[in-house]
PDB file of C-alpha atoms in Angstrom:
ATOM      1  CA  UNK M   1     239.483 -49.307  76.968  1.00 40.00           C
ATOM      2  CA  UNK M   2     237.777 -49.476  80.348  1.00 44.00           C
ATOM      3  CA  UNK M   3     234.890 -47.007  81.105  1.00 45.00           C
ATOM      4  CA  UNK M   4     236.954 -45.241  83.439  1.00 52.00           C
ATOM      5  CA  UNK M   5     238.773 -44.070  81.004  1.00 69.00           C
ATOM      6  CA  UNK M   6     235.805 -42.884  78.483  1.00 70.00           C
ATOM      7  CA  UNK M   7     236.687 -39.478  77.313  1.00 88.00           C
ATOM      8  CA  UNK M   8     233.524 -37.120  75.064  1.00 96.00           C
ATOM      9  CA  UNK M   9     234.549 -33.835  73.730  1.00 97.00           C
ATOM     10  CA  UNK M  10     231.312 -31.312  73.932  1.00 98.00           C
ATOM     11  CA  UNK M  11     232.293 -28.365  71.215  1.00 98.00           C
ATOM     12  CA  UNK M  12     230.748 -25.234  70.715  1.00 98.00           C
ATOM     13  CA  UNK M  13     230.656 -24.195  67.456  1.00 98.00           C
ATOM     14  CA  UNK M  14     229.629 -20.519  66.679  1.00 97.00           C
ATOM     15  CA  UNK M  15     233.520 -19.033  67.597  1.00 96.00           C
ATOM     16  CA  UNK M  16     234.827 -21.857  67.647  1.00 98.00           C
ATOM     17  CA  UNK M  17     234.333 -23.361  64.235  1.00 98.00           C
ATOM     18  CA  UNK M  18     231.797 -20.915  62.612  1.00 98.00           C
ATOM     19  CA  UNK M  19     231.399 -17.350  63.541  1.00 96.00           C
ATOM     20  CA  UNK M  20     228.242 -16.805  65.092  1.00 94.00           C
ATOM     21  CA  UNK M  21     225.155 -17.708  63.168  1.00 87.00           C
ATOM     22  CA  UNK M  22     224.263 -14.020  63.512  1.00 93.00           C
ATOM     23  CA  UNK M  23     225.892 -12.710  66.387  1.00 92.00           C
ATOM     24  CA  UNK M  24     225.786  -8.509  67.030  1.00 93.00           C
ATOM     25  CA  UNK M  25     228.544  -7.975  63.925  1.00 94.00           C
ATOM     26  CA  UNK M  26     225.475  -9.295  61.498  1.00 95.00           C
ATOM     27  CA  UNK M  27     223.260  -7.565  63.011  1.00 96.00           C
ATOM     28  CA  UNK M  28     225.346  -4.129  61.981  1.00 97.00           C
ATOM     29  CA  UNK M  29     226.130  -5.193  58.612  1.00 97.00           C
ATOM     30  CA  UNK M  30     222.283  -6.150  57.875  1.00 97.00           C
ATOM     31  CA  UNK M  31     221.423  -2.361  59.494  1.00 97.00           C
ATOM     32  CA  UNK M  32     223.880  -0.989  57.678  1.00 97.00           C
ATOM     33  CA  UNK M  33     223.476  -2.355  54.099  1.00 97.00           C
ATOM     34  CA  UNK M  34     219.548  -2.560  54.383  1.00 98.00           C
ATOM     35  CA  UNK M  35     218.688   0.576  55.952  1.00 97.00           C
ATOM     36  CA  UNK M  36     217.486  -0.439  59.438  1.00 97.00           C
ATOM     37  CA  UNK M  37     216.922   1.483  62.529  1.00 97.00           C
ATOM     38  CA  UNK M  38     219.954  -1.033  64.882  1.00 97.00           C
ATOM     39  CA  UNK M  39     219.028   0.214  67.703  1.00 97.00           C
ATOM     40  CA  UNK M  40     215.417  -1.076  67.210  1.00 97.00           C
ATOM     41  CA  UNK M  41     216.284  -4.218  65.252  1.00 97.00           C
ATOM     42  CA  UNK M  42     218.848  -4.776  68.463  1.00 96.00           C
ATOM     43  CA  UNK M  43     215.943  -3.940  71.385  1.00 97.00           C
ATOM     44  CA  UNK M  44     213.638  -6.086  69.661  1.00 98.00           C
ATOM     45  CA  UNK M  45     216.307  -8.832  68.814  1.00 98.00           C
ATOM     46  CA  UNK M  46     217.120  -9.261  72.402  1.00 96.00           C
ATOM     47  CA  UNK M  47     213.501  -9.328  73.217  1.00 96.00           C
ATOM     48  CA  UNK M  48     212.814 -12.408  71.529  1.00 97.00           C
ATOM     49  CA  UNK M  49     215.781 -14.165  69.852  1.00 97.00           C
ATOM     50  CA  UNK M  50     216.175 -16.815  72.701  1.00 96.00           C
ATOM     51  CA  UNK M  51     212.569 -18.220  71.988  1.00 98.00           C
ATOM     52  CA  UNK M  52     213.984 -18.669  68.478  1.00 98.00           C
ATOM     53  CA  UNK M  53     216.306 -20.902  69.943  1.00 98.00           C
ATOM     54  CA  UNK M  54     215.196 -22.944  72.131  1.00 98.00           C
ATOM     55  CA  UNK M  55     212.746 -23.533  69.068  1.00 97.00           C
ATOM     56  CA  UNK M  56     209.171 -22.496  70.053  1.00 98.00           C
ATOM     57  CA  UNK M  57     209.001 -20.541  67.298  1.00 98.00           C
ATOM     58  CA  UNK M  58     210.372 -20.236  63.493  1.00 98.00           C
ATOM     59  CA  UNK M  59     212.708 -17.698  61.779  1.00 98.00           C
ATOM     60  CA  UNK M  60     210.562 -16.346  59.728  1.00 98.00           C
ATOM     61  CA  UNK M  61     208.085 -15.795  62.948  1.00 98.00           C
ATOM     62  CA  UNK M  62     211.376 -14.461  64.437  1.00 98.00           C
ATOM     63  CA  UNK M  63     211.358 -11.918  61.203  1.00 98.00           C
ATOM     64  CA  UNK M  64     208.385 -10.889  61.386  1.00 98.00           C
ATOM     65  CA  UNK M  65     208.410  -9.536  64.936  1.00 97.00           C
ATOM     66  CA  UNK M  66     212.241  -7.569  64.645  1.00 98.00           C
ATOM     67  CA  UNK M  67     212.272  -6.399  60.611  1.00 98.00           C
ATOM     68  CA  UNK M  68     208.701  -6.616  59.375  1.00 98.00           C
ATOM     69  CA  UNK M  69     207.471  -5.102  61.802  1.00 96.00           C
ATOM     70  CA  UNK M  70     206.782  -2.146  59.081  1.00 92.00           C
ATOM     71  CA  UNK M  71     206.881  -2.457  55.884  1.00 96.00           C
ATOM     72  CA  UNK M  72     210.658  -2.808  53.992  1.00 97.00           C
ATOM     73  CA  UNK M  73     211.683  -2.086  50.577  1.00 96.00           C
ATOM     74  CA  UNK M  74     213.805  -5.909  50.211  1.00 98.00           C
ATOM     75  CA  UNK M  75     212.463  -8.923  50.187  1.00 97.00           C
ATOM     76  CA  UNK M  76     212.269 -11.523  53.290  1.00 98.00           C
ATOM     77  CA  UNK M  77     214.030 -13.671  51.232  1.00 98.00           C
ATOM     78  CA  UNK M  78     216.982 -11.961  50.343  1.00 98.00           C
ATOM     79  CA  UNK M  79     217.229 -10.593  53.968  1.00 98.00           C
ATOM     80  CA  UNK M  80     217.058 -14.533  55.069  1.00 98.00           C
ATOM     81  CA  UNK M  81     219.811 -15.265  52.298  1.00 98.00           C
ATOM     82  CA  UNK M  82     221.885 -11.980  53.860  1.00 98.00           C
ATOM     83  CA  UNK M  83     221.408 -13.916  57.238  1.00 98.00           C
ATOM     84  CA  UNK M  84     223.245 -17.533  56.290  1.00 98.00           C
ATOM     85  CA  UNK M  85     225.680 -15.691  54.467  1.00 97.00           C
ATOM     86  CA  UNK M  86     227.500 -14.577  57.267  1.00 96.00           C
ATOM     87  CA  UNK M  87     228.576 -17.868  58.407  1.00 97.00           C
ATOM     88  CA  UNK M  88     231.452 -18.376  57.827  1.00 96.00           C
ATOM     89  CA  UNK M  89     234.141 -21.691  58.215  1.00 97.00           C
ATOM     90  CA  UNK M  90     237.100 -21.003  60.677  1.00 98.00           C
ATOM     91  CA  UNK M  91     240.182 -22.564  60.370  1.00 97.00           C
ATOM     92  CA  UNK M  92     239.558 -24.783  63.859  1.00 98.00           C
ATOM     93  CA  UNK M  93     236.694 -26.515  61.981  1.00 98.00           C
ATOM     94  CA  UNK M  94     239.156 -28.316  59.657  1.00 98.00           C
ATOM     95  CA  UNK M  95     242.026 -29.375  61.827  1.00 98.00           C
ATOM     96  CA  UNK M  96     238.607 -30.813  63.925  1.00 98.00           C
ATOM     97  CA  UNK M  97     237.947 -32.742  61.012  1.00 98.00           C
ATOM     98  CA  UNK M  98     241.016 -33.857  60.736  1.00 97.00           C
ATOM     99  CA  UNK M  99     241.870 -34.898  63.876  1.00 97.00           C
ATOM    100  CA  UNK M 100     238.560 -36.373  64.599  1.00 96.00           C
ATOM    101  CA  UNK M 101     239.915 -39.345  61.980  1.00 94.00           C
ATOM    102  CA  UNK M 102     242.258 -40.756  64.372  1.00 92.00           C
ATOM    103  CA  UNK M 103     241.171 -39.010  68.546  1.00 91.00           C
ATOM    104  CA  UNK M 104     239.552 -41.377  70.344  1.00 90.00           C
ATOM    105  CA  UNK M 105     237.144 -39.283  71.308  1.00 94.00           C
ATOM    106  CA  UNK M 106     233.735 -38.989  70.602  1.00 96.00           C
ATOM    107  CA  UNK M 107     232.282 -35.365  70.198  1.00 98.00           C
ATOM    108  CA  UNK M 108     229.410 -34.347  70.400  1.00 98.00           C
ATOM    109  CA  UNK M 109     228.081 -30.461  69.531  1.00 98.00           C
ATOM    110  CA  UNK M 110     226.255 -28.546  72.466  1.00 98.00           C
ATOM    111  CA  UNK M 111     224.888 -24.739  71.104  1.00 98.00           C
ATOM    112  CA  UNK M 112     222.852 -22.862  71.105  1.00 97.00           C
ATOM    113  CA  UNK M 113     221.403 -21.788  67.666  1.00 97.00           C
ATOM    114  CA  UNK M 114     217.668 -21.644  65.897  1.00 97.00           C
ATOM    115  CA  UNK M 115     216.381 -24.462  63.789  1.00 98.00           C
ATOM    116  CA  UNK M 116     216.727 -23.323  60.286  1.00 98.00           C
ATOM    117  CA  UNK M 117     220.487 -21.791  60.815  1.00 97.00           C
ATOM    118  CA  UNK M 118     221.080 -24.976  62.655  1.00 98.00           C
ATOM    119  CA  UNK M 119     220.039 -26.869  59.672  1.00 98.00           C
ATOM    120  CA  UNK M 120     222.010 -25.116  57.088  1.00 98.00           C
ATOM    121  CA  UNK M 121     225.053 -24.257  58.743  1.00 98.00           C
ATOM    122  CA  UNK M 122     225.356 -28.543  59.739  1.00 98.00           C
ATOM    123  CA  UNK M 123     224.575 -29.120  55.872  1.00 98.00           C
ATOM    124  CA  UNK M 124     227.130 -26.366  54.670  1.00 98.00           C
ATOM    125  CA  UNK M 125     229.745 -26.908  56.512  1.00 98.00           C
ATOM    126  CA  UNK M 126     229.060 -30.501  56.845  1.00 98.00           C
ATOM    127  CA  UNK M 127     229.454 -30.867  60.257  1.00 98.00           C
ATOM    128  CA  UNK M 128     229.118 -34.412  60.542  1.00 97.00           C
ATOM    129  CA  UNK M 129     231.903 -35.058  59.177  1.00 97.00           C
ATOM    130  CA  UNK M 130     233.050 -34.360  62.865  1.00 95.00           C
ATOM    131  CA  UNK M 131     230.454 -34.450  65.371  1.00 98.00           C
ATOM    132  CA  UNK M 132     228.654 -37.857  66.339  1.00 97.00           C
ATOM    133  CA  UNK M 133     225.971 -35.930  67.618  1.00 97.00           C
ATOM    134  CA  UNK M 134     224.424 -32.706  68.095  1.00 98.00           C
ATOM    135  CA  UNK M 135     222.819 -31.352  71.230  1.00 98.00           C
ATOM    136  CA  UNK M 136     221.200 -28.118  69.740  1.00 98.00           C
ATOM    137  CA  UNK M 137     219.205 -25.517  71.695  1.00 98.00           C
ATOM    138  CA  UNK M 138     216.190 -25.264  69.460  1.00 98.00           C
ATOM    139  CA  UNK M 139     215.729 -29.405  69.619  1.00 98.00           C
ATOM    140  CA  UNK M 140     215.924 -29.758  72.569  1.00 98.00           C
ATOM    141  CA  UNK M 141     213.636 -26.661  73.646  1.00 98.00           C
ATOM    142  CA  UNK M 142     216.595 -25.516  76.312  1.00 98.00           C
ATOM    143  CA  UNK M 143     219.748 -23.545  76.125  1.00 97.00           C
ATOM    144  CA  UNK M 144     222.824 -22.264  77.589  1.00 98.00           C
ATOM    145  CA  UNK M 145     223.919 -21.581  80.666  1.00 97.00           C
ATOM    146  CA  UNK M 146     221.286 -23.540  81.180  1.00 98.00           C
ATOM    147  CA  UNK M 147     222.550 -26.666  83.144  1.00 98.00           C
ATOM    148  CA  UNK M 148     220.192 -29.375  81.843  1.00 98.00           C
ATOM    149  CA  UNK M 149     221.330 -28.682  78.255  1.00 98.00           C
ATOM    150  CA  UNK M 150     224.561 -30.353  79.539  1.00 98.00           C
ATOM    151  CA  UNK M 151     222.806 -33.006  81.991  1.00 98.00           C
ATOM    152  CA  UNK M 152     220.989 -33.543  79.030  1.00 98.00           C
ATOM    153  CA  UNK M 153     223.989 -34.128  76.563  1.00 98.00           C
ATOM    154  CA  UNK M 154     225.932 -36.141  79.614  1.00 97.00           C
ATOM    155  CA  UNK M 155     223.030 -38.660  78.768  1.00 97.00           C
ATOM    156  CA  UNK M 156     222.622 -38.868  75.968  1.00 96.00           C
ATOM    157  CA  UNK M 157     226.908 -39.991  75.231  1.00 95.00           C
ATOM    158  CA  UNK M 158     225.810 -42.041  78.525  1.00 94.00           C
ATOM    159  CA  UNK M 159     228.863 -40.475  79.683  1.00 95.00           C
ATOM    160  CA  UNK M 160     230.057 -38.845  84.127  1.00 95.00           C
ATOM    161  CA  UNK M 161     230.685 -35.780  84.050  1.00 95.00           C
ATOM    162  CA  UNK M 162     234.302 -36.617  84.913  1.00 94.00           C
ATOM    163  CA  UNK M 163     234.486 -38.351  81.493  1.00 95.00           C
ATOM    164  CA  UNK M 164     233.876 -35.710  78.970  1.00 96.00           C
ATOM    165  CA  UNK M 165     236.017 -32.199  78.229  1.00 97.00           C
ATOM    166  CA  UNK M 166     233.625 -28.741  76.911  1.00 98.00           C
ATOM    167  CA  UNK M 167     235.141 -26.126  74.711  1.00 98.00           C
ATOM    168  CA  UNK M 168     233.299 -23.174  74.442  1.00 98.00           C
ATOM    169  CA  UNK M 169     234.464 -19.592  73.452  1.00 97.00           C
ATOM    170  CA  UNK M 170     232.814 -17.745  75.970  1.00 97.00           C
ATOM    171  CA  UNK M 171     234.101 -17.639  79.869  1.00 98.00           C
ATOM    172  CA  UNK M 172     230.011 -17.686  81.595  1.00 97.00           C
ATOM    173  CA  UNK M 173     229.492 -21.109  79.198  1.00 98.00           C
ATOM    174  CA  UNK M 174     233.006 -22.348  80.196  1.00 98.00           C
ATOM    175  CA  UNK M 175     231.832 -21.474  83.976  1.00 98.00           C
ATOM    176  CA  UNK M 176     228.480 -23.105  84.133  1.00 98.00           C
ATOM    177  CA  UNK M 177     229.926 -26.832  82.781  1.00 98.00           C
ATOM    178  CA  UNK M 178     233.062 -26.745  85.032  1.00 98.00           C
ATOM    179  CA  UNK M 179     229.886 -26.001  87.743  1.00 98.00           C
ATOM    180  CA  UNK M 180     228.748 -29.544  86.456  1.00 98.00           C
ATOM    181  CA  UNK M 181     232.449 -31.421  87.238  1.00 96.00           C
ATOM    182  CA  UNK M 182     233.109 -31.145  83.750  1.00 97.00           C
ATOM    183  CA  UNK M 183     236.485 -30.086  82.595  1.00 96.00           C
ATOM    184  CA  UNK M 184     236.179 -27.488  80.594  1.00 97.00           C
ATOM    185  CA  UNK M 185     238.429 -24.541  78.732  1.00 98.00           C
ATOM    186  CA  UNK M 186     237.843 -21.713  77.424  1.00 98.00           C
ATOM    187  CA  UNK M 187     239.033 -21.675  73.486  1.00 98.00           C
ATOM    188  CA  UNK M 188     240.639 -18.251  72.446  1.00 97.00           C
ATOM    189  CA  UNK M 189     243.087 -19.188  69.240  1.00 97.00           C
ATOM    190  CA  UNK M 190     243.527 -21.851  66.886  1.00 97.00           C
ATOM    191  CA  UNK M 191     246.770 -22.542  68.874  1.00 98.00           C
ATOM    192  CA  UNK M 192     245.784 -22.972  72.127  1.00 98.00           C
ATOM    193  CA  UNK M 193     242.917 -25.059  71.399  1.00 98.00           C
ATOM    194  CA  UNK M 194     245.170 -27.507  69.247  1.00 97.00           C
ATOM    195  CA  UNK M 195     247.325 -27.974  71.915  1.00 97.00           C
ATOM    196  CA  UNK M 196     245.289 -28.694  74.704  1.00 97.00           C
ATOM    197  CA  UNK M 197     243.187 -32.019  72.130  1.00 96.00           C
ATOM    198  CA  UNK M 198     246.430 -32.854  71.382  1.00 95.00           C
ATOM    199  CA  UNK M 199     247.203 -33.473  75.027  1.00 94.00           C
ATOM    200  CA  UNK M 200     244.133 -34.800  75.457  1.00 93.00           C
ATOM    201  CA  UNK M 201     245.132 -37.626  72.839  1.00 92.00           C
ATOM    202  CA  UNK M 202     248.385 -38.145  74.470  1.00 89.00           C
ATOM    203  CA  UNK M 203     246.653 -38.585  78.478  1.00 85.00           C
ATOM    204  CA  UNK M 204     243.890 -40.755  76.995  1.00 78.00           C
ATOM    205  CA  UNK M 205     246.714 -42.900  75.627  1.00 76.00           C
ATOM    206  CA  UNK M 206     248.758 -42.972  78.135  1.00 76.00           C
ATOM    207  CA  UNK M 207     245.986 -44.935  80.318  1.00 73.00           C
ATOM    208  CA  UNK M 208     245.879 -47.844  78.157  1.00 62.00           C
TER     209      UNK M 208
END
């Protein structure tokens, strides 16, 4: 394969392959289950979660600020178990694992996630089966939409923007990657993303 034909696929995780790690739906459910003031929890979450996602604080430190800033009638481990339990597999994950076996592409995740959640999700859902490398915000100390996280991913892959394709469910992140010259697609459904991947595979084969 000529270098010009090389293709790297960058994929977000939450909202495409798995549910969001600790999204607003999960926080709303936690508020109901643990009898929390959702408005207070959400305000504190929005204040500090970005700091957690870039690896500057631990999950326990995040929880100290957002949940255990008051005496509670439940224990920390039960709440953490609930957080982990909200991660579920989406249909796209198994497709990507199967598709990768003979797709001819390297696939790298570019995702925003806190350390403990990221490690749990990689292990629990066997994400090594579809990713060759992980560029996670908690490890690289920057998060989308910082352009630097895509630039770092391209450096790790030793690929130019024209050699890369990016998938995300959030339009803002798709637009940011596009501005860097990366061909980018917004994931809206399993079927539409499957078709895009098959088209990319055929394009690559036709260039050989």
